[in-house]
PDB file of C-alpha atoms in Angstrom:
ATOM      1  CA  MET Z  16       0.000   0.000   0.000  1.00  0.00           C
ATOM      2  CA  PRO Z  17       1.506   3.409  -0.934  1.00  0.00           C
ATOM      3  CA  GLN Z  18       2.747   5.692   1.809  1.00  0.00           C
ATOM      4  CA  GLY Z  19       0.041   7.942   3.261  1.00  0.00           C
ATOM      5  CA  GLN Z  20      -2.942   5.754   2.312  1.00  0.00           C
ATOM      6  CA  PHE Z  21      -5.283   3.776   4.513  1.00  0.00           C
ATOM      7  CA  PRO Z  22      -6.779   0.365   3.726  1.00  0.00           C
ATOM      8  CA  PRO Z  23     -10.249   0.627   2.148  1.00  0.00           C
ATOM      9  CA  ALA Z  24     -13.290  -0.045   4.306  1.00  0.00           C
ATOM     10  CA  ALA Z  25     -15.181  -3.282   3.638  1.00  0.00           C
ATOM     11  CA  GLY Z  26     -17.182  -2.955   0.411  1.00  0.00           C
ATOM     12  CA  LYS Z  27     -15.654   0.417  -0.459  1.00  0.00           C
ATOM     13  CA  GLN Z  28     -13.559   1.137  -3.516  1.00  0.00           C
ATOM     14  CA  GLU Z  29     -10.026   2.353  -2.765  1.00  0.00           C
ATOM     15  CA  LEU Z  30      -9.454   5.872  -4.083  1.00  0.00           C
ATOM     16  CA  PRO Z  31      -5.840   6.983  -4.443  1.00  0.00           C
ATOM     17  CA  LEU Z  32      -4.782  10.189  -2.759  1.00  0.00           C
ATOM     18  CA  HIS Z  33      -3.626  13.064  -4.905  1.00  0.00           C
ATOM     19  CA  PRO Z  34       0.224  13.225  -4.768  1.00  0.00           C
ATOM     20  CA  SER Z  35       0.106  16.681  -3.159  1.00  0.00           C
ATOM     21  CA  LEU Z  36      -1.832  15.220  -0.200  1.00  0.00           C
ATOM     22  CA  VAL Z  37       0.692  12.474   0.551  1.00  0.00           C
ATOM     23  CA  TYR Z  38       3.519  13.612   2.840  1.00  0.00           C
ATOM     24  CA  ASN Z  39       6.879  12.436   1.608  1.00  0.00           C
ATOM     25  CA  PRO Z  40       9.870  14.298   3.139  1.00  0.00           C
ATOM     26  CA  ALA Z  41      12.170  13.018   0.404  1.00  0.00           C
ATOM     27  CA  ILE Z  42      10.344  15.040  -2.271  1.00  0.00           C
ATOM     28  CA  MET Z  43       9.680  18.231  -0.308  1.00  0.00           C
ATOM     29  CA  ASP Z  44      11.830  20.828  -1.995  1.00  0.00           C
ATOM     30  CA  ILE Z  45      12.332  24.552  -1.644  1.00  0.00           C
ATOM     31  CA  GLU Z  46       9.756  25.286  -4.355  1.00  0.00           C
ATOM     32  CA  ALA Z  47       7.084  23.801  -2.064  1.00  0.00           C
ATOM     33  CA  PHE Z  48       7.706  26.322   0.728  1.00  0.00           C
ATOM     34  CA  PRO Z  49       5.739  29.256  -0.821  1.00  0.00           C
ATOM     35  CA  GLU Z  50       2.642  27.043  -1.074  1.00  0.00           C
ATOM     36  CA  ILE Z  51       2.665  26.264   2.648  1.00  0.00           C
ATOM     37  CA  GLU Z  52       0.185  28.461   4.513  1.00  0.00           C
ATOM     38  CA  ASN Z  53       1.501  27.653   7.976  1.00  0.00           C
ATOM     39  CA  PHE Z  54       4.167  25.643   9.720  1.00  0.00           C
ATOM     40  CA  GLN Z  55       1.684  22.959  10.825  1.00  0.00           C
ATOM     41  CA  LYS Z  56       2.071  21.365   7.387  1.00  0.00           C
ATOM     42  CA  LEU Z  57       5.861  21.073   7.754  1.00  0.00           C
ATOM     43  CA  PRO Z  58       7.460  18.153   9.608  1.00  0.00           C
ATOM     44  CA  ARG Z  59       8.238  18.827  13.294  1.00  0.00           C
ATOM     45  CA  ARG Z  60      12.008  19.142  12.941  1.00  0.00           C
ATOM     46  CA  VAL Z  61      14.764  21.534  11.947  1.00  0.00           C
ATOM     47  CA  ILE Z  62      14.662  21.639   8.144  1.00  0.00           C
ATOM     48  CA  VAL Z  63      17.701  22.457   5.998  1.00  0.00           C
ATOM     49  CA  LYS Z  64      17.452  23.056   2.253  1.00  0.00           C
ATOM     50  CA  GLY Z  65      20.135  24.179  -0.174  1.00  0.00           C
ATOM     51  CA  GLY Z  66      20.052  25.181  -3.808  1.00  0.00           C
ATOM     52  CA  GLY Z  67      22.644  24.156  -6.364  1.00  0.00           C
ATOM     53  CA  PHE Z  68      26.286  25.112  -6.569  1.00  0.00           C
ATOM     54  CA  THR Z  69      26.958  28.264  -8.592  1.00  0.00           C
ATOM     55  CA  LEU Z  70      30.263  29.663  -9.769  1.00  0.00           C
ATOM     56  CA  ALA Z  71      31.141  32.652  -7.548  1.00  0.00           C
ATOM     57  CA  GLY Z  72      34.620  33.280  -8.942  1.00  0.00           C
ATOM     58  CA  SER Z  73      37.232  31.704 -11.156  1.00  0.00           C
ATOM     59  CA  ARG Z  74      37.913  28.894  -8.638  1.00  0.00           C
ATOM     60  CA  THR Z  75      35.140  29.364  -6.063  1.00  0.00           C
ATOM     61  CA  SER Z  76      31.773  27.579  -5.993  1.00  0.00           C
ATOM     62  CA  GLU Z  77      28.948  28.788  -3.779  1.00  0.00           C
ATOM     63  CA  LEU Z  78      25.979  26.997  -2.209  1.00  0.00           C
ATOM     64  CA  ARG Z  79      23.221  28.994  -0.481  1.00  0.00           C
ATOM     65  CA  GLY Z  80      20.296  27.705   1.516  1.00  0.00           C
ATOM     66  CA  LEU Z  81      17.805  28.027   4.361  1.00  0.00           C
ATOM     67  CA  VAL Z  82      17.309  26.550   7.818  1.00  0.00           C
ATOM     68  CA  ILE Z  83      13.753  26.509   9.220  1.00  0.00           C
ATOM     69  CA  ASN Z  84      13.083  25.834  12.907  1.00  0.00           C
ATOM     70  CA  ASN Z  85       9.853  23.864  13.205  1.00  0.00           C
ATOM     71  CA  ILE Z  86      10.890  21.808  16.237  1.00  0.00           C
ATOM     72  CA  GLY Z  87       8.520  23.684  18.580  1.00  0.00           C
ATOM     73  CA  ASN Z  88      11.148  25.349  20.801  1.00  0.00           C
ATOM     74  CA  PRO Z  89      13.822  28.025  20.351  1.00  0.00           C
ATOM     75  CA  ILE Z  90      17.197  26.699  19.206  1.00  0.00           C
ATOM     76  CA  CYS Z  91      20.690  28.188  19.077  1.00  0.00           C
ATOM     77  CA  GLY Z  92      24.226  27.343  17.984  1.00  0.00           C
ATOM     78  CA  ILE Z  93      23.015  26.349  14.520  1.00  0.00           C
ATOM     79  CA  VAL Z  94      25.730  24.912  12.276  1.00  0.00           C
ATOM     80  CA  VAL Z  95      25.090  23.588   8.761  1.00  0.00           C
ATOM     81  CA  ASN Z  96      27.288  20.701   7.584  1.00  0.00           C
ATOM     82  CA  LEU Z  97      27.993  19.831   3.949  1.00  0.00           C
ATOM     83  CA  VAL Z  98      29.324  16.541   2.575  1.00  0.00           C
ATOM     84  CA  VAL Z  99      30.063  16.338  -1.178  1.00  0.00           C
ATOM     85  CA  PHE Z 100      30.216  12.888  -2.813  1.00  0.00           C
ATOM     86  CA  ASP Z 101      31.880  11.780  -6.052  1.00  0.00           C
ATOM     87  CA  ALA Z 102      30.297   9.526  -8.709  1.00  0.00           C
ATOM     88  CA  ASN Z 103      31.099   6.429  -6.594  1.00  0.00           C
ATOM     89  CA  LYS Z 104      29.380   7.877  -3.482  1.00  0.00           C
ATOM     90  CA  ILE Z 105      32.734   8.419  -1.759  1.00  0.00           C
ATOM     91  CA  PRO Z 106      32.923  11.623   0.327  1.00  0.00           C
ATOM     92  CA  GLN Z 107      35.235  14.152  -1.332  1.00  0.00           C
ATOM     93  CA  LEU Z 108      34.647  17.155   0.916  1.00  0.00           C
ATOM     94  CA  SER Z 109      33.221  17.809   4.367  1.00  0.00           C
ATOM     95  CA  THR Z 110      32.851  21.297   5.805  1.00  0.00           C
ATOM     96  CA  SER Z 111      30.519  23.367   7.970  1.00  0.00           C
ATOM     97  CA  VAL Z 112      29.396  26.983   8.401  1.00  0.00           C
ATOM     98  CA  PRO Z 113      27.319  28.748  11.060  1.00  0.00           C
ATOM     99  CA  ALA Z 114      23.815  29.788  10.064  1.00  0.00           C
ATOM    100  CA  SER Z 115      22.873  33.451  10.203  1.00  0.00           C
ATOM    101  CA  PRO Z 116      21.333  34.144  12.645  1.00  0.00           C
ATOM    102  CA  ASP Z 117      22.532  31.301  14.864  1.00  0.00           C
ATOM    103  CA  ARG Z 118      19.472  31.565  17.151  1.00  0.00           C
ATOM    104  CA  LEU Z 119      15.912  30.855  15.959  1.00  0.00           C
ATOM    105  CA  ASP Z 120      12.527  30.938  17.629  1.00  0.00           C
ATOM    106  CA  GLN Z 121       9.831  28.487  16.527  1.00  0.00           C
ATOM    107  CA  GLY Z 122       9.082  29.249  12.867  1.00  0.00           C
ATOM    108  CA  GLY Z 123      12.280  31.254  12.402  1.00  0.00           C
ATOM    109  CA  ILE Z 124      14.305  31.088   9.196  1.00  0.00           C
ATOM    110  CA  ALA Z 125      18.089  31.422   8.915  1.00  0.00           C
ATOM    111  CA  SER Z 126      20.354  31.396   5.874  1.00  0.00           C
ATOM    112  CA  PHE Z 127      23.784  29.968   5.128  1.00  0.00           C
ATOM    113  CA  VAL Z 128      26.414  30.266   2.405  1.00  0.00           C
ATOM    114  CA  PHE Z 129      29.153  27.752   1.607  1.00  0.00           C
ATOM    115  CA  GLN Z 130      32.058  29.089  -0.451  1.00  0.00           C
ATOM    116  CA  VAL Z 131      34.253  26.219  -1.598  1.00  0.00           C
ATOM    117  CA  GLU Z 132      37.627  26.729  -3.307  1.00  0.00           C
ATOM    118  CA  ASP Z 133      38.738  24.260  -6.004  1.00  0.00           C
ATOM    119  CA  LEU Z 134      35.710  21.986  -5.763  1.00  0.00           C
ATOM    120  CA  PRO Z 135      36.710  18.575  -7.200  1.00  0.00           C
ATOM    121  CA  GLY Z 136      34.501  18.141 -10.275  1.00  0.00           C
ATOM    122  CA  GLU Z 137      30.887  19.227 -10.514  1.00  0.00           C
ATOM    123  CA  ALA Z 138      29.117  18.874  -7.151  1.00  0.00           C
ATOM    124  CA  LYS Z 139      25.737  17.361  -7.978  1.00  0.00           C
ATOM    125  CA  ASP Z 140      25.622  14.817  -5.164  1.00  0.00           C
ATOM    126  CA  TYR Z 141      25.804  16.377  -1.708  1.00  0.00           C
ATOM    127  CA  HIS Z 142      24.176  16.039   1.705  1.00  0.00           C
ATOM    128  CA  LEU Z 143      23.270  18.847   4.120  1.00  0.00           C
ATOM    129  CA  TYR Z 144      22.518  18.391   7.807  1.00  0.00           C
ATOM    130  CA  THR Z 145      22.339  20.660  10.837  1.00  0.00           C
ATOM    131  CA  GLY Z 146      23.752  20.678  14.318  1.00  0.00           C
ATOM    132  CA  TRP Z 147      22.006  22.760  16.995  1.00  0.00           C
ATOM    133  CA  ARG Z 148      20.982  22.757  20.649  1.00  0.00           C
ATOM    134  CA  PHE Z 149      17.885  23.840  22.550  1.00  0.00           C
ATOM    135  CA  GLU Z 150      18.095  27.338  23.953  1.00  0.00           C
ATOM    136  CA  GLU Z 151      18.018  27.385  27.733  1.00  0.00           C
ATOM    137  CA  ARG Z 152      15.940  30.154  29.253  1.00  0.00           C
TER     138      ARG Z 152
END
């Protein structure tokens, strides 16, 4: 049975859900964010999303992105980590940058920028993840 569907009731015909109604975190991309009316439709976690690498200089590539706090509590010390893989899924680069701002209330959005010198090949396969801690009040 596909993710997000319930078994049909006895004697009822199973109707498939429209793809936009099925939550799948693997396909939620940055283009989906403007369509979200409120943060209740986002997963309850700290979300990180980056764009694609762009050439920022003769030898410098740049990756920009967003961090959204939807965990339900204020967080601080936000660091975004980047791992770039080659064609054989072997890590070629691992680095991190602090998000700006590094403190977010519930629903807050921060940004980050990676500037990588002499990136080995074209970086199409990469993984982003965040490190953070709850803010103590």
